[in-house]
Amino acid sequence: MEEKFKQFLKKQMEKEAEQIEKEVLSNESLKEVQAPDTLREALAKSIKEYEKNRTDAPSEESEEIGISIEEFCEKLSKEDRESYFRWRAAEEKKKAKKARKRFHFPRKKRAVFVVAATMVLVLGIGMTSLGGRPY
């Protein structure tokens, strides 16, 4: 569902950008305005820095270091090794919780439950309202 929402937002942003671009191009007074070359160079430089520092983009520092987990654990101290395994178990539990399926009542059972709850409510209100009244 998040992917659909992201796609929707992306489409909306593209539509708005196209609309703004059309408005700017149709304005006669803005046709003479030019951006300086230094601004373009600075913008290109900031874009390159942003792409380099992005977390989801692969970087030179995040390449494989060529060591297995067992070798890594052997080099750790006993306390660090224990904390690593506790952290790893906690992460696996989080993944297991996310992977659980939700339980849904079938429609017939849900309808029967709603009818039964309604009947109990109606009968309860009816019985309490029929108490002995002194005339």
PDB file of C-alpha atoms in Angstrom:
ATOM      1  CA  MET A   1       0.000   0.000   0.000  1.00  0.00           C
ATOM      2  CA  GLU A   2       2.912   2.315   0.692  1.00  0.00           C
ATOM      3  CA  GLU A   3       4.195   1.734  -2.846  1.00  0.00           C
ATOM      4  CA  LYS A   4       0.864   2.790  -4.320  1.00  0.00           C
ATOM      5  CA  PHE A   5       0.846   5.886  -2.120  1.00  0.00           C
ATOM      6  CA  LYS A   6       4.410   6.740  -3.174  1.00  0.00           C
ATOM      7  CA  GLN A   7       3.465   6.310  -6.831  1.00  0.00           C
ATOM      8  CA  PHE A   8       0.401   8.509  -6.319  1.00  0.00           C
ATOM      9  CA  LEU A   9       2.514  11.230  -4.690  1.00  0.00           C
ATOM     10  CA  LYS A  10       5.080  10.995  -7.473  1.00  0.00           C
ATOM     11  CA  LYS A  11       2.371  11.398 -10.134  1.00  0.00           C
ATOM     12  CA  GLN A  12       0.877  14.360  -8.282  1.00  0.00           C
ATOM     13  CA  MET A  13       4.274  16.057  -8.015  1.00  0.00           C
ATOM     14  CA  GLU A  14       4.926  15.490 -11.723  1.00  0.00           C
ATOM     15  CA  LYS A  15       1.524  16.966 -12.613  1.00  0.00           C
ATOM     16  CA  GLU A  16       2.154  20.022 -10.459  1.00  0.00           C
ATOM     17  CA  ALA A  17       5.642  20.454 -11.902  1.00  0.00           C
ATOM     18  CA  GLU A  18       4.270  20.301 -15.449  1.00  0.00           C
ATOM     19  CA  GLN A  19       1.591  22.846 -14.568  1.00  0.00           C
ATOM     20  CA  ILE A  20       4.139  25.247 -13.065  1.00  0.00           C
ATOM     21  CA  GLU A  21       6.434  24.769 -16.064  1.00  0.00           C
ATOM     22  CA  LYS A  22       3.584  25.600 -18.461  1.00  0.00           C
ATOM     23  CA  GLU A  23       2.746  28.725 -16.470  1.00  0.00           C
ATOM     24  CA  VAL A  24       6.374  29.873 -16.464  1.00  0.00           C
ATOM     25  CA  LEU A  25       6.824  29.201 -20.200  1.00  0.00           C
ATOM     26  CA  SER A  26       3.612  31.032 -21.057  1.00  0.00           C
ATOM     27  CA  ASN A  27       4.690  34.163 -19.164  1.00  0.00           C
ATOM     28  CA  GLU A  28       6.339  36.541 -21.649  1.00  0.00           C
ATOM     29  CA  SER A  29       8.259  38.557 -19.054  1.00  0.00           C
ATOM     30  CA  LEU A  30      10.094  35.471 -17.774  1.00  0.00           C
ATOM     31  CA  LYS A  31      11.451  34.388 -21.165  1.00  0.00           C
ATOM     32  CA  GLU A  32      14.372  36.800 -20.898  1.00  0.00           C
ATOM     33  CA  VAL A  33      15.530  35.527 -17.480  1.00  0.00           C
ATOM     34  CA  GLN A  34      18.638  33.309 -17.562  1.00  0.00           C
ATOM     35  CA  ALA A  35      20.324  31.451 -14.703  1.00  0.00           C
ATOM     36  CA  PRO A  36      24.043  32.194 -14.244  1.00  0.00           C
ATOM     37  CA  ASP A  37      26.519  29.417 -15.031  1.00  0.00           C
ATOM     38  CA  THR A  38      27.878  29.432 -11.471  1.00  0.00           C
ATOM     39  CA  LEU A  39      24.417  28.606 -10.156  1.00  0.00           C
ATOM     40  CA  ARG A  40      24.139  25.646 -12.504  1.00  0.00           C
ATOM     41  CA  GLU A  41      27.574  24.366 -11.471  1.00  0.00           C
ATOM     42  CA  ALA A  42      26.738  24.734  -7.783  1.00  0.00           C
ATOM     43  CA  LEU A  43      23.446  22.911  -8.290  1.00  0.00           C
ATOM     44  CA  ALA A  44      25.134  20.053 -10.150  1.00  0.00           C
ATOM     45  CA  LYS A  45      27.744  19.799  -7.383  1.00  0.00           C
ATOM     46  CA  SER A  46      25.100  19.679  -4.635  1.00  0.00           C
ATOM     47  CA  ILE A  47      23.182  16.988  -6.542  1.00  0.00           C
ATOM     48  CA  LYS A  48      26.326  14.860  -6.826  1.00  0.00           C
ATOM     49  CA  GLU A  49      27.035  15.272  -3.099  1.00  0.00           C
ATOM     50  CA  TYR A  50      23.458  14.339  -2.246  1.00  0.00           C
ATOM     51  CA  GLU A  51      23.591  11.189  -4.366  1.00  0.00           C
ATOM     52  CA  LYS A  52      26.925  10.247  -2.821  1.00  0.00           C
ATOM     53  CA  ASN A  53      25.592  10.676   0.736  1.00  0.00           C
ATOM     54  CA  ARG A  54      22.246   8.939   0.200  1.00  0.00           C
ATOM     55  CA  THR A  55      21.731   6.020   2.571  1.00  0.00           C
ATOM     56  CA  ASP A  56      20.086   3.665   0.096  1.00  0.00           C
ATOM     57  CA  ALA A  57      22.725   4.222  -2.584  1.00  0.00           C
ATOM     58  CA  PRO A  58      25.731   1.929  -2.489  1.00  0.00           C
ATOM     59  CA  SER A  59      28.867   3.661  -1.354  1.00  0.00           C
ATOM     60  CA  GLU A  60      32.524   2.778  -1.436  1.00  0.00           C
ATOM     61  CA  GLU A  61      32.593   2.279   2.335  1.00  0.00           C
ATOM     62  CA  SER A  62      29.684  -0.200   2.385  1.00  0.00           C
ATOM     63  CA  GLU A  63      31.295  -2.728   0.062  1.00  0.00           C
ATOM     64  CA  GLU A  64      31.894  -6.279   1.243  1.00  0.00           C
ATOM     65  CA  ILE A  65      34.762  -6.465   3.681  1.00  0.00           C
ATOM     66  CA  GLY A  66      35.453 -10.142   3.004  1.00  0.00           C
ATOM     67  CA  ILE A  67      34.908 -11.522   6.515  1.00  0.00           C
ATOM     68  CA  SER A  68      32.260 -13.982   7.637  1.00  0.00           C
ATOM     69  CA  ILE A  69      30.080 -13.524  10.695  1.00  0.00           C
ATOM     70  CA  GLU A  70      31.843 -16.375  12.489  1.00  0.00           C
ATOM     71  CA  GLU A  71      35.239 -14.769  11.968  1.00  0.00           C
ATOM     72  CA  PHE A  72      33.839 -11.445  13.073  1.00  0.00           C
ATOM     73  CA  CYS A  73      32.412 -12.975  16.268  1.00  0.00           C
ATOM     74  CA  GLU A  74      35.702 -14.711  17.051  1.00  0.00           C
ATOM     75  CA  LYS A  75      37.481 -11.354  17.078  1.00  0.00           C
ATOM     76  CA  LEU A  76      34.951  -9.789  19.471  1.00  0.00           C
ATOM     77  CA  SER A  77      35.260  -9.885  23.223  1.00  0.00           C
ATOM     78  CA  LYS A  78      32.954 -12.181  25.193  1.00  0.00           C
ATOM     79  CA  GLU A  79      30.682  -9.326  26.298  1.00  0.00           C
ATOM     80  CA  ASP A  80      30.448  -7.894  22.790  1.00  0.00           C
ATOM     81  CA  ARG A  81      29.705 -11.320  21.342  1.00  0.00           C
ATOM     82  CA  GLU A  82      26.872 -11.875  23.841  1.00  0.00           C
ATOM     83  CA  SER A  83      25.366  -8.462  23.120  1.00  0.00           C
ATOM     84  CA  TYR A  84      25.627  -9.108  19.365  1.00  0.00           C
ATOM     85  CA  PHE A  85      23.730 -12.386  19.670  1.00  0.00           C
ATOM     86  CA  ARG A  86      21.080 -10.766  21.898  1.00  0.00           C
ATOM     87  CA  TRP A  87      20.645  -8.000  19.337  1.00  0.00           C
ATOM     88  CA  ARG A  88      20.430 -10.538  16.535  1.00  0.00           C
ATOM     89  CA  ALA A  89      17.740 -12.543  18.398  1.00  0.00           C
ATOM     90  CA  ALA A  90      15.745  -9.352  19.002  1.00  0.00           C
ATOM     91  CA  GLU A  91      15.916  -8.476  15.307  1.00  0.00           C
ATOM     92  CA  GLU A  92      14.662 -11.946  14.360  1.00  0.00           C
ATOM     93  CA  LYS A  93      11.748 -11.567  16.787  1.00  0.00           C
ATOM     94  CA  LYS A  94      10.844  -8.235  15.185  1.00  0.00           C
ATOM     95  CA  LYS A  95      10.849  -9.843  11.750  1.00  0.00           C
ATOM     96  CA  ALA A  96       8.700 -12.718  13.021  1.00  0.00           C
ATOM     97  CA  LYS A  97       6.155 -10.273  14.445  1.00  0.00           C
ATOM     98  CA  LYS A  98       5.943  -8.461  11.129  1.00  0.00           C
ATOM     99  CA  ALA A  99       5.476 -11.741   9.257  1.00  0.00           C
ATOM    100  CA  ARG A 100       2.438 -12.784  11.325  1.00  0.00           C
ATOM    101  CA  LYS A 101      -0.824 -12.986   9.473  1.00  0.00           C
ATOM    102  CA  ARG A 102      -3.887 -11.196  10.734  1.00  0.00           C
ATOM    103  CA  PHE A 103      -6.857 -13.254  11.787  1.00  0.00           C
ATOM    104  CA  HIS A 104     -10.175 -12.348  10.179  1.00  0.00           C
ATOM    105  CA  PHE A 105     -13.618 -13.665  11.001  1.00  0.00           C
ATOM    106  CA  PRO A 106     -15.564 -15.037   8.044  1.00  0.00           C
ATOM    107  CA  ARG A 107     -18.576 -12.922   7.130  1.00  0.00           C
ATOM    108  CA  LYS A 108     -21.160 -15.457   8.347  1.00  0.00           C
ATOM    109  CA  LYS A 109     -19.527 -15.792  11.772  1.00  0.00           C
ATOM    110  CA  ARG A 110     -19.220 -12.033  12.055  1.00  0.00           C
ATOM    111  CA  ALA A 111     -22.916 -11.600  11.173  1.00  0.00           C
ATOM    112  CA  VAL A 112     -23.970 -14.249  13.708  1.00  0.00           C
ATOM    113  CA  PHE A 113     -21.862 -12.539  16.378  1.00  0.00           C
ATOM    114  CA  VAL A 114     -23.410  -9.135  15.637  1.00  0.00           C
ATOM    115  CA  VAL A 115     -26.948 -10.559  15.720  1.00  0.00           C
ATOM    116  CA  ALA A 116     -26.265 -12.383  19.011  1.00  0.00           C
ATOM    117  CA  ALA A 117     -24.786  -9.262  20.616  1.00  0.00           C
ATOM    118  CA  THR A 118     -27.777  -7.213  19.457  1.00  0.00           C
ATOM    119  CA  MET A 119     -30.234  -9.754  20.864  1.00  0.00           C
ATOM    120  CA  VAL A 120     -28.476  -9.785  24.238  1.00  0.00           C
ATOM    121  CA  LEU A 121     -28.575  -6.003  24.327  1.00  0.00           C
ATOM    122  CA  VAL A 122     -32.265  -5.812  23.353  1.00  0.00           C
ATOM    123  CA  LEU A 123     -33.277  -8.501  25.857  1.00  0.00           C
ATOM    124  CA  GLY A 124     -31.230  -6.870  28.611  1.00  0.00           C
ATOM    125  CA  ILE A 125     -32.837  -3.486  28.033  1.00  0.00           C
ATOM    126  CA  GLY A 126     -36.290  -5.089  27.762  1.00  0.00           C
ATOM    127  CA  MET A 127     -35.964  -7.006  31.019  1.00  0.00           C
ATOM    128  CA  THR A 128     -34.725  -4.036  32.984  1.00  0.00           C
ATOM    129  CA  SER A 129     -37.519  -1.843  31.669  1.00  0.00           C
ATOM    130  CA  LEU A 130     -40.231  -4.376  32.639  1.00  0.00           C
ATOM    131  CA  GLY A 131     -39.560  -4.109  36.357  1.00  0.00           C
ATOM    132  CA  GLY A 132     -42.495  -4.066  38.753  1.00  0.00           C
ATOM    133  CA  ARG A 133     -44.009  -0.599  38.857  1.00  0.00           C
ATOM    134  CA  PRO A 134     -46.289   0.378  41.710  1.00  0.00           C
ATOM    135  CA  TYR A 135     -49.552   1.818  40.397  1.00  0.00           C
TER     136      TYR A 135
END
